[in-house]
PDB file of C-alpha atoms in Angstrom:
ATOM      1  CA  MET A 210       7.101 -24.135   0.747  1.00  0.00           C
ATOM      2  CA  LYS A 211       9.760 -21.847   2.221  1.00  0.00           C
ATOM      3  CA  ASN A 212      12.008 -24.836   2.977  1.00  0.00           C
ATOM      4  CA  THR A 213      11.540 -26.097  -0.589  1.00  0.00           C
ATOM      5  CA  THR A 214      12.557 -22.698  -1.944  1.00  0.00           C
ATOM      6  CA  ILE A 215      15.700 -22.626   0.200  1.00  0.00           C
ATOM      7  CA  ILE A 216      16.656 -26.164  -0.890  1.00  0.00           C
ATOM      8  CA  MET A 217      16.152 -25.303  -4.584  1.00  0.00           C
ATOM      9  CA  LEU A 218      18.258 -22.153  -4.251  1.00  0.00           C
ATOM     10  CA  PHE A 219      20.928 -24.191  -2.450  1.00  0.00           C
ATOM     11  CA  VAL A 220      21.082 -26.675  -5.335  1.00  0.00           C
ATOM     12  CA  PHE A 221      21.084 -23.821  -7.837  1.00  0.00           C
ATOM     13  CA  PHE A 222      23.986 -21.989  -6.231  1.00  0.00           C
ATOM     14  CA  THR A 223      25.902 -25.228  -5.713  1.00  0.00           C
ATOM     15  CA  MET A 224      25.891 -25.566  -9.505  1.00  0.00           C
ATOM     16  CA  ILE A 225      27.174 -22.030 -10.128  1.00  0.00           C
ATOM     17  CA  SER A 226      29.437 -21.487  -7.095  1.00  0.00           C
ATOM     18  CA  CYS A 227      32.370 -23.267  -8.731  1.00  0.00           C
ATOM     19  CA  ASN A 228      32.403 -20.613 -11.447  1.00  0.00           C
ATOM     20  CA  THR A 229      32.268 -17.614  -9.113  1.00  0.00           C
ATOM     21  CA  LYS A 230      36.019 -16.881  -8.966  1.00  0.00           C
ATOM     22  CA  VAL A 231      36.387 -17.206 -12.729  1.00  0.00           C
ATOM     23  CA  GLU A 232      33.493 -14.810 -13.324  1.00  0.00           C
ATOM     24  CA  HIS A 233      34.958 -12.223 -10.966  1.00  0.00           C
ATOM     25  CA  LYS A 234      38.297 -12.349 -12.791  1.00  0.00           C
ATOM     26  CA  LYS A 235      36.565 -11.970 -16.158  1.00  0.00           C
ATOM     27  CA  ASP A 236      34.524  -9.007 -14.958  1.00  0.00           C
ATOM     28  CA  ALA A 237      37.643  -7.296 -13.619  1.00  0.00           C
ATOM     29  CA  SER A 238      39.360  -7.485 -17.006  1.00  0.00           C
ATOM     30  CA  ILE A 239      36.335  -6.207 -18.937  1.00  0.00           C
ATOM     31  CA  ASN A 240      35.587  -3.209 -16.712  1.00  0.00           C
ATOM     32  CA  ALA A 241      38.748  -1.121 -16.943  1.00  0.00           C
ATOM     33  CA  LYS A 242      36.887   1.985 -15.713  1.00  0.00           C
ATOM     34  CA  PRO A 243      33.881   0.602 -13.826  1.00  0.00           C
ATOM     35  CA  ASN A 244      30.973   2.507 -12.350  1.00  0.00           C
ATOM     36  CA  LYS A 245      31.414   1.622  -8.721  1.00  0.00           C
ATOM     37  CA  VAL A 246      28.215   0.973  -6.760  1.00  0.00           C
ATOM     38  CA  VAL A 247      26.751  -1.190  -4.046  1.00  0.00           C
ATOM     39  CA  SER A 248      23.124  -2.224  -4.183  1.00  0.00           C
ATOM     40  CA  LYS A 249      20.674  -0.863  -1.652  1.00  0.00           C
ATOM     41  CA  THR A 250      16.930  -1.077  -2.097  1.00  0.00           C
ATOM     42  CA  ILE A 251      14.217   1.343  -1.015  1.00  0.00           C
ATOM     43  CA  THR A 252      11.396  -0.940  -2.170  1.00  0.00           C
ATOM     44  CA  SER A 253       9.230  -3.008   0.122  1.00  0.00           C
ATOM     45  CA  THR A 254      10.930  -6.386  -0.111  1.00  0.00           C
ATOM     46  CA  LYS A 255      11.755  -9.287   2.162  1.00  0.00           C
ATOM     47  CA  THR A 256      15.394 -10.223   2.724  1.00  0.00           C
ATOM     48  CA  ILE A 257      16.432 -13.706   3.845  1.00  0.00           C
ATOM     49  CA  LYS A 258      19.477 -13.437   6.055  1.00  0.00           C
ATOM     50  CA  ASN A 259      21.668 -15.495   8.410  1.00  0.00           C
ATOM     51  CA  SER A 260      21.060 -18.844   6.685  1.00  0.00           C
ATOM     52  CA  GLN A 261      23.929 -21.358   6.860  1.00  0.00           C
ATOM     53  CA  TRP A 262      23.709 -22.262   3.175  1.00  0.00           C
ATOM     54  CA  ILE A 263      24.067 -18.583   2.201  1.00  0.00           C
ATOM     55  CA  ALA A 264      27.290 -18.349   4.198  1.00  0.00           C
ATOM     56  CA  LYS A 265      28.708 -21.443   2.480  1.00  0.00           C
ATOM     57  CA  LEU A 266      27.918 -20.107  -0.979  1.00  0.00           C
ATOM     58  CA  LYS A 267      29.229 -16.588  -0.200  1.00  0.00           C
ATOM     59  CA  ILE A 268      25.832 -15.020  -0.824  1.00  0.00           C
ATOM     60  CA  LYS A 269      25.374 -11.934   1.336  1.00  0.00           C
ATOM     61  CA  ASP A 270      21.605 -11.584   1.031  1.00  0.00           C
ATOM     62  CA  ILE A 271      18.612 -12.477  -1.107  1.00  0.00           C
ATOM     63  CA  GLU A 272      15.976  -9.915  -2.021  1.00  0.00           C
ATOM     64  CA  GLU A 273      12.542 -11.198  -2.996  1.00  0.00           C
ATOM     65  CA  ILE A 274      10.828  -9.008  -5.593  1.00  0.00           C
ATOM     66  CA  ASP A 275       8.603  -9.704  -8.609  1.00  0.00           C
ATOM     67  CA  PHE A 276      10.899  -8.111 -11.193  1.00  0.00           C
ATOM     68  CA  ASP A 277       9.367  -9.871 -14.234  1.00  0.00           C
ATOM     69  CA  GLY A 278       5.728  -8.983 -13.533  1.00  0.00           C
ATOM     70  CA  ASP A 279       4.241 -12.483 -13.454  1.00  0.00           C
ATOM     71  CA  GLY A 280       2.858 -12.094  -9.935  1.00  0.00           C
ATOM     72  CA  ILE A 281       5.378 -14.511  -8.379  1.00  0.00           C
ATOM     73  CA  LYS A 282       8.344 -13.430  -6.269  1.00  0.00           C
ATOM     74  CA  ASP A 283      11.752 -13.608  -7.954  1.00  0.00           C
ATOM     75  CA  TYR A 284      15.186 -13.289  -6.372  1.00  0.00           C
ATOM     76  CA  ILE A 285      18.040 -10.797  -6.554  1.00  0.00           C
ATOM     77  CA  CYS A 286      20.991 -12.523  -4.905  1.00  0.00           C
ATOM     78  CA  LYS A 287      24.061 -10.506  -3.899  1.00  0.00           C
ATOM     79  CA  SER A 288      27.408 -12.088  -3.172  1.00  0.00           C
ATOM     80  CA  ILE A 289      29.956 -11.066  -0.562  1.00  0.00           C
ATOM     81  CA  PRO A 290      32.421  -8.640  -2.234  1.00  0.00           C
ATOM     82  CA  ASN A 291      35.639 -10.267  -3.413  1.00  0.00           C
ATOM     83  CA  ASP A 292      39.198  -8.969  -2.879  1.00  0.00           C
ATOM     84  CA  GLU A 293      38.790  -6.478  -5.751  1.00  0.00           C
ATOM     85  CA  GLY A 294      35.670  -4.985  -4.126  1.00  0.00           C
ATOM     86  CA  GLN A 295      33.352  -6.579  -6.682  1.00  0.00           C
ATOM     87  CA  GLN A 296      29.954  -7.853  -5.649  1.00  0.00           C
ATOM     88  CA  LYS A 297      28.114 -10.219  -7.971  1.00  0.00           C
ATOM     89  CA  GLU A 298      24.369  -9.716  -8.323  1.00  0.00           C
ATOM     90  CA  TYR A 299      22.289 -12.584  -9.772  1.00  0.00           C
ATOM     91  CA  TRP A 300      18.729 -11.871 -10.988  1.00  0.00           C
ATOM     92  CA  ILE A 301      16.928 -15.226 -10.749  1.00  0.00           C
ATOM     93  CA  ASN A 302      13.292 -15.759 -11.720  1.00  0.00           C
ATOM     94  CA  SER A 303      10.778 -17.913  -9.846  1.00  0.00           C
ATOM     95  CA  ASN A 304      11.807 -20.899 -12.014  1.00  0.00           C
ATOM     96  CA  PHE A 305      15.386 -20.525 -10.708  1.00  0.00           C
ATOM     97  CA  LYS A 306      16.833 -19.371 -14.010  1.00  0.00           C
ATOM     98  CA  ILE A 307      19.409 -16.563 -14.161  1.00  0.00           C
ATOM     99  CA  ILE A 308      17.771 -13.773 -16.164  1.00  0.00           C
ATOM    100  CA  LYS A 309      20.616 -11.295 -15.848  1.00  0.00           C
ATOM    101  CA  ASN A 310      23.551 -10.481 -13.620  1.00  0.00           C
ATOM    102  CA  LYS A 311      25.441  -7.362 -12.692  1.00  0.00           C
ATOM    103  CA  VAL A 312      28.765  -6.497 -11.129  1.00  0.00           C
ATOM    104  CA  LEU A 313      28.582  -3.935  -8.315  1.00  0.00           C
ATOM    105  CA  TYR A 314      31.339  -2.264  -6.326  1.00  0.00           C
ATOM    106  CA  ASN A 315      31.519  -1.508  -2.628  1.00  0.00           C
ATOM    107  CA  ASP A 316      32.617   2.141  -2.717  1.00  0.00           C
ATOM    108  CA  GLY A 317      29.281   3.548  -3.846  1.00  0.00           C
ATOM    109  CA  ARG A 318      25.559   3.075  -3.335  1.00  0.00           C
ATOM    110  CA  LEU A 319      22.749   1.954  -5.610  1.00  0.00           C
ATOM    111  CA  TYR A 320      19.075   2.703  -4.884  1.00  0.00           C
ATOM    112  CA  ARG A 321      16.169   1.160  -6.821  1.00  0.00           C
ATOM    113  CA  GLN A 322      12.393   1.231  -7.053  1.00  0.00           C
ATOM    114  CA  PHE A 323      10.256  -0.961  -9.336  1.00  0.00           C
ATOM    115  CA  ILE A 324       7.022   0.217 -10.980  1.00  0.00           C
ATOM    116  CA  ASN A 325       5.216  -0.757 -14.183  1.00  0.00           C
ATOM    117  CA  LEU A 326       4.695   2.323 -16.369  1.00  0.00           C
ATOM    118  CA  ASP A 327       3.898   0.902 -19.817  1.00  0.00           C
ATOM    119  CA  GLU A 328       2.022  -1.850 -21.662  1.00  0.00           C
ATOM    120  CA  ASP A 329       4.419  -4.742 -21.101  1.00  0.00           C
ATOM    121  CA  LYS A 330       4.268  -6.748 -17.893  1.00  0.00           C
ATOM    122  CA  GLU A 331       7.830  -6.101 -16.690  1.00  0.00           C
ATOM    123  CA  PRO A 332       8.170  -3.188 -14.254  1.00  0.00           C
ATOM    124  CA  GLU A 333      10.449  -0.283 -15.069  1.00  0.00           C
ATOM    125  CA  VAL A 334      13.294   0.497 -12.670  1.00  0.00           C
ATOM    126  CA  PHE A 335      13.995   3.873 -11.091  1.00  0.00           C
ATOM    127  CA  GLU A 336      17.700   3.601 -10.363  1.00  0.00           C
ATOM    128  CA  VAL A 337      20.109   6.027  -8.709  1.00  0.00           C
ATOM    129  CA  GLU A 338      23.869   5.458  -8.668  1.00  0.00           C
ATOM    130  CA  VAL A 339      25.440   7.598  -5.948  1.00  0.00           C
ATOM    131  CA  PHE A 340      29.104   8.559  -6.232  1.00  0.00           C
ATOM    132  CA  GLU A 341      31.292  10.841  -4.136  1.00  0.00           C
ATOM    133  CA  ASP A 342      30.917  13.684  -6.630  1.00  0.00           C
ATOM    134  CA  GLY A 343      27.330  13.236  -7.803  1.00  0.00           C
ATOM    135  CA  ALA A 344      24.624  10.831  -8.914  1.00  0.00           C
ATOM    136  CA  ASP A 345      22.794   9.668 -12.036  1.00  0.00           C
ATOM    137  CA  TYR A 346      18.988   9.465 -11.811  1.00  0.00           C
ATOM    138  CA  VAL A 347      17.582   7.210 -14.536  1.00  0.00           C
ATOM    139  CA  ILE A 348      14.506   5.189 -15.490  1.00  0.00           C
ATOM    140  CA  LEU A 349      15.394   1.799 -16.973  1.00  0.00           C
ATOM    141  CA  ASP A 350      13.396  -0.479 -19.249  1.00  0.00           C
ATOM    142  CA  GLN A 351      14.127  -4.156 -18.614  1.00  0.00           C
ATOM    143  CA  ASP A 352      14.781  -6.565 -21.465  1.00  0.00           C
ATOM    144  CA  LEU A 353      14.645  -9.862 -19.604  1.00  0.00           C
ATOM    145  CA  LYS A 354      15.017 -11.929 -22.796  1.00  0.00           C
ATOM    146  CA  ASN A 355      18.490 -10.532 -23.429  1.00  0.00           C
ATOM    147  CA  GLY A 356      19.341  -9.770 -19.814  1.00  0.00           C
ATOM    148  CA  LYS A 357      19.973  -6.086 -20.534  1.00  0.00           C
ATOM    149  CA  ASP A 358      18.564  -2.813 -19.238  1.00  0.00           C
ATOM    150  CA  LYS A 359      18.001   0.237 -21.436  1.00  0.00           C
ATOM    151  CA  ILE A 360      17.993   3.809 -20.132  1.00  0.00           C
ATOM    152  CA  ILE A 361      14.672   5.427 -21.049  1.00  0.00           C
ATOM    153  CA  LEU A 362      15.500   8.851 -19.655  1.00  0.00           C
ATOM    154  CA  TYR A 363      17.507  10.863 -17.160  1.00  0.00           C
ATOM    155  CA  TYR A 364      15.537  13.106 -14.805  1.00  0.00           C
ATOM    156  CA  ASN A 365      15.634  15.542 -11.876  1.00  0.00           C
ATOM    157  CA  PRO A 366      14.070  14.099  -8.685  1.00  0.00           C
ATOM    158  CA  VAL A 367      12.031  16.459  -6.498  1.00  0.00           C
ATOM    159  CA  ILE A 368      10.150  15.696  -3.284  1.00  0.00           C
ATOM    160  CA  ILE A 369       6.902  17.518  -2.550  1.00  0.00           C
ATOM    161  CA  GLU A 370       6.533  17.790   1.213  1.00  0.00           C
ATOM    162  CA  ASN A 371       3.980  20.084   2.853  1.00  0.00           C
ATOM    163  CA  ASN A 372       3.618  21.945  -0.464  1.00  0.00           C
ATOM    164  CA  ASN A 373       7.350  22.676  -0.525  1.00  0.00           C
ATOM    165  CA  TYR A 374       9.934  21.387  -3.015  1.00  0.00           C
ATOM    166  CA  TYR A 375      13.131  19.583  -1.955  1.00  0.00           C
ATOM    167  CA  TRP A 376      15.808  17.824  -3.950  1.00  0.00           C
ATOM    168  CA  GLY A 377      14.945  14.110  -4.055  1.00  0.00           C
ATOM    169  CA  TYR A 378      17.983  12.480  -2.496  1.00  0.00           C
ATOM    170  CA  PRO A 379      17.360   8.720  -2.818  1.00  0.00           C
ATOM    171  CA  TRP A 380      17.610   8.131   0.938  1.00  0.00           C
ATOM    172  CA  ASP A 381      14.831  10.730   1.465  1.00  0.00           C
ATOM    173  CA  VAL A 382      12.438   9.302  -1.153  1.00  0.00           C
ATOM    174  CA  THR A 383       9.670   6.934  -0.058  1.00  0.00           C
ATOM    175  CA  SER A 384       7.615   6.466  -3.233  1.00  0.00           C
ATOM    176  CA  ILE A 385       6.966   7.762  -6.746  1.00  0.00           C
ATOM    177  CA  MET A 386       4.015  10.099  -7.319  1.00  0.00           C
ATOM    178  CA  THR A 387       1.703   8.318  -9.750  1.00  0.00           C
ATOM    179  CA  LYS A 388      -1.962   7.968 -10.599  1.00  0.00           C
ATOM    180  CA  LYS A 389      -3.877   5.634 -12.898  1.00  0.00           C
ATOM    181  CA  GLU A 390      -6.115   7.254 -15.510  1.00  0.00           C
ATOM    182  CA  ASN A 391      -7.914   5.497 -18.366  1.00  0.00           C
ATOM    183  CA  GLY A 392      -5.907   2.356 -17.665  1.00  0.00           C
ATOM    184  CA  LYS A 393      -2.546   4.149 -17.915  1.00  0.00           C
ATOM    185  CA  VAL A 394      -0.094   5.009 -15.148  1.00  0.00           C
ATOM    186  CA  LYS A 395       0.864   8.681 -15.105  1.00  0.00           C
ATOM    187  CA  LEU A 396       3.794  10.401 -13.389  1.00  0.00           C
ATOM    188  CA  ARG A 397       3.630  13.747 -11.625  1.00  0.00           C
ATOM    189  CA  CYS A 398       6.157  15.812 -13.564  1.00  0.00           C
ATOM    190  CA  SER A 399       7.213  19.171 -14.975  1.00  0.00           C
ATOM    191  CA  LEU A 400       9.014  20.087 -18.183  1.00  0.00           C
ATOM    192  CA  ASP A 401       9.215  23.774 -17.189  1.00  0.00           C
ATOM    193  CA  HIS A 402      11.805  24.463 -14.516  1.00  0.00           C
ATOM    194  CA  GLN A 403      15.056  26.292 -13.860  1.00  0.00           C
ATOM    195  CA  ILE A 404      16.993  23.527 -12.142  1.00  0.00           C
ATOM    196  CA  ILE A 405      20.685  23.525 -13.031  1.00  0.00           C
ATOM    197  CA  ARG A 406      22.617  20.387 -12.184  1.00  0.00           C
ATOM    198  CA  ASP A 407      26.184  20.379 -10.923  1.00  0.00           C
ATOM    199  CA  GLY A 408      28.687  17.783  -9.829  1.00  0.00           C
ATOM    200  CA  ASN A 409      29.424  14.770 -12.033  1.00  0.00           C
ATOM    201  CA  GLU A 410      25.838  13.984 -13.013  1.00  0.00           C
ATOM    202  CA  GLU A 411      24.730  13.369 -16.566  1.00  0.00           C
ATOM    203  CA  ILE A 412      23.789  16.981 -17.355  1.00  0.00           C
ATOM    204  CA  THR A 413      22.884  16.856 -21.060  1.00  0.00           C
ATOM    205  CA  PRO A 414      22.131  13.359 -22.388  1.00  0.00           C
ATOM    206  CA  LYS A 415      22.733  13.207 -26.135  1.00  0.00           C
ATOM    207  CA  ASP A 416      19.158  12.245 -27.011  1.00  0.00           C
ATOM    208  CA  GLN A 417      17.351  14.535 -24.533  1.00  0.00           C
ATOM    209  CA  LYS A 418      16.548  18.210 -24.898  1.00  0.00           C
ATOM    210  CA  GLN A 419      16.231  18.567 -21.145  1.00  0.00           C
ATOM    211  CA  LEU A 420      15.988  16.723 -17.842  1.00  0.00           C
ATOM    212  CA  PRO A 421      12.324  16.595 -16.759  1.00  0.00           C
ATOM    213  CA  VAL A 422      11.360  16.898 -13.106  1.00  0.00           C
ATOM    214  CA  ILE A 423       9.799  13.738 -11.655  1.00  0.00           C
ATOM    215  CA  PHE A 424       8.049  14.172  -8.299  1.00  0.00           C
ATOM    216  CA  PHE A 425       8.264  11.841  -5.303  1.00  0.00           C
ATOM    217  CA  HIS A 426       6.815  11.421  -1.838  1.00  0.00           C
ATOM    218  CA  GLY A 427       9.395  11.597   0.909  1.00  0.00           C
ATOM    219  CA  LYS A 428      10.790  13.378   3.944  1.00  0.00           C
ATOM    220  CA  HIS A 429      13.748  15.685   3.444  1.00  0.00           C
ATOM    221  CA  THR A 430      16.732  15.343   5.768  1.00  0.00           C
ATOM    222  CA  GLN A 431      18.633  18.390   4.559  1.00  0.00           C
ATOM    223  CA  GLU A 432      17.672  21.720   3.128  1.00  0.00           C
ATOM    224  CA  SER A 433      18.209  22.150  -0.600  1.00  0.00           C
ATOM    225  CA  ASN A 434      17.349  25.040  -2.860  1.00  0.00           C
ATOM    226  CA  VAL A 435      15.111  23.861  -5.690  1.00  0.00           C
ATOM    227  CA  ASP A 436      14.724  26.495  -8.376  1.00  0.00           C
ATOM    228  CA  ILE A 437      11.475  27.580 -10.014  1.00  0.00           C
ATOM    229  CA  ILE A 438       9.192  24.747 -11.174  1.00  0.00           C
ATOM    230  CA  THR A 439       6.011  25.529 -13.125  1.00  0.00           C
ATOM    231  CA  ASN A 440       3.386  23.873 -15.323  1.00  0.00           C
ATOM    232  CA  ILE A 441       3.164  20.657 -13.292  1.00  0.00           C
ATOM    233  CA  LYS A 442       1.331  17.863 -15.140  1.00  0.00           C
ATOM    234  CA  TRP A 443       0.334  14.209 -14.978  1.00  0.00           C
ATOM    235  CA  LEU A 444       1.926  12.481 -17.983  1.00  0.00           C
ATOM    236  CA  THR A 445       2.618   8.906 -19.007  1.00  0.00           C
ATOM    237  CA  LEU A 446       6.229   7.857 -19.369  1.00  0.00           C
ATOM    238  CA  ASN A 447       5.790   7.667 -23.156  1.00  0.00           C
ATOM    239  CA  ASP A 448       4.407  11.218 -23.253  1.00  0.00           C
ATOM    240  CA  ILE A 449       7.377  12.531 -21.273  1.00  0.00           C
ATOM    241  CA  VAL A 450       9.828  10.740 -23.556  1.00  0.00           C
ATOM    242  CA  LYS A 451       8.170  12.137 -26.701  1.00  0.00           C
ATOM    243  CA  ARG A 452       8.341  15.704 -25.369  1.00  0.00           C
ATOM    244  CA  ILE A 453      11.989  15.662 -24.286  1.00  0.00           C
ATOM    245  CA  ARG A 454      13.553  13.655 -27.135  1.00  0.00           C
ATOM    246  CA  LYS A 455      15.720  15.527 -29.645  1.00  0.00           C
TER     247      LYS A 455
END
């Protein structure tokens, strides 16, 4: 089965590899001021590396993850960065169809976790783009029919470790604090806090009254002062959105 999968991916990328240089050039002209990131995952996934066919097709690695929620592993394939520092990312479902693609850049870092938080089968994506002067922490809703992601909300990440609060740097986070109640997934969160963001983060999104705190499991690697957080609750994603929307 594994050999069959590799052969099918080889045929698939043989068909699209001829267009790779053209696509890179097109992406460079569209993104005059790109958000520069490189993908890095903190989910539990299997990466296929060091295969000869990957080297020939300039694919750096393949991440196996069920991103469409059908119970079958899909593939996120990342190319070797080109001369402009662009890295192509192909999201390919288990039927070997490109669902969406992204252009990443090699002078930043991108962290992701997948978890289903609503009624549709596709998991939502917790995504953090890390830049030299800050980071954006967002929850994305996937639209796999149109190949687009929509930002549901921006948030403040906080790790609870030994009953203490620490800023949730993505490299310190291990998992999202959730529980299932009455068939719905709820997030550990707070809408009452005194956290003030600095740097180049998205401080006041136009359609949000505030940035809620979302709690994570993790192990802090540096001390960080997290201001007062009160009234901690378990809320669904929809409940959080309703309470913070303008």
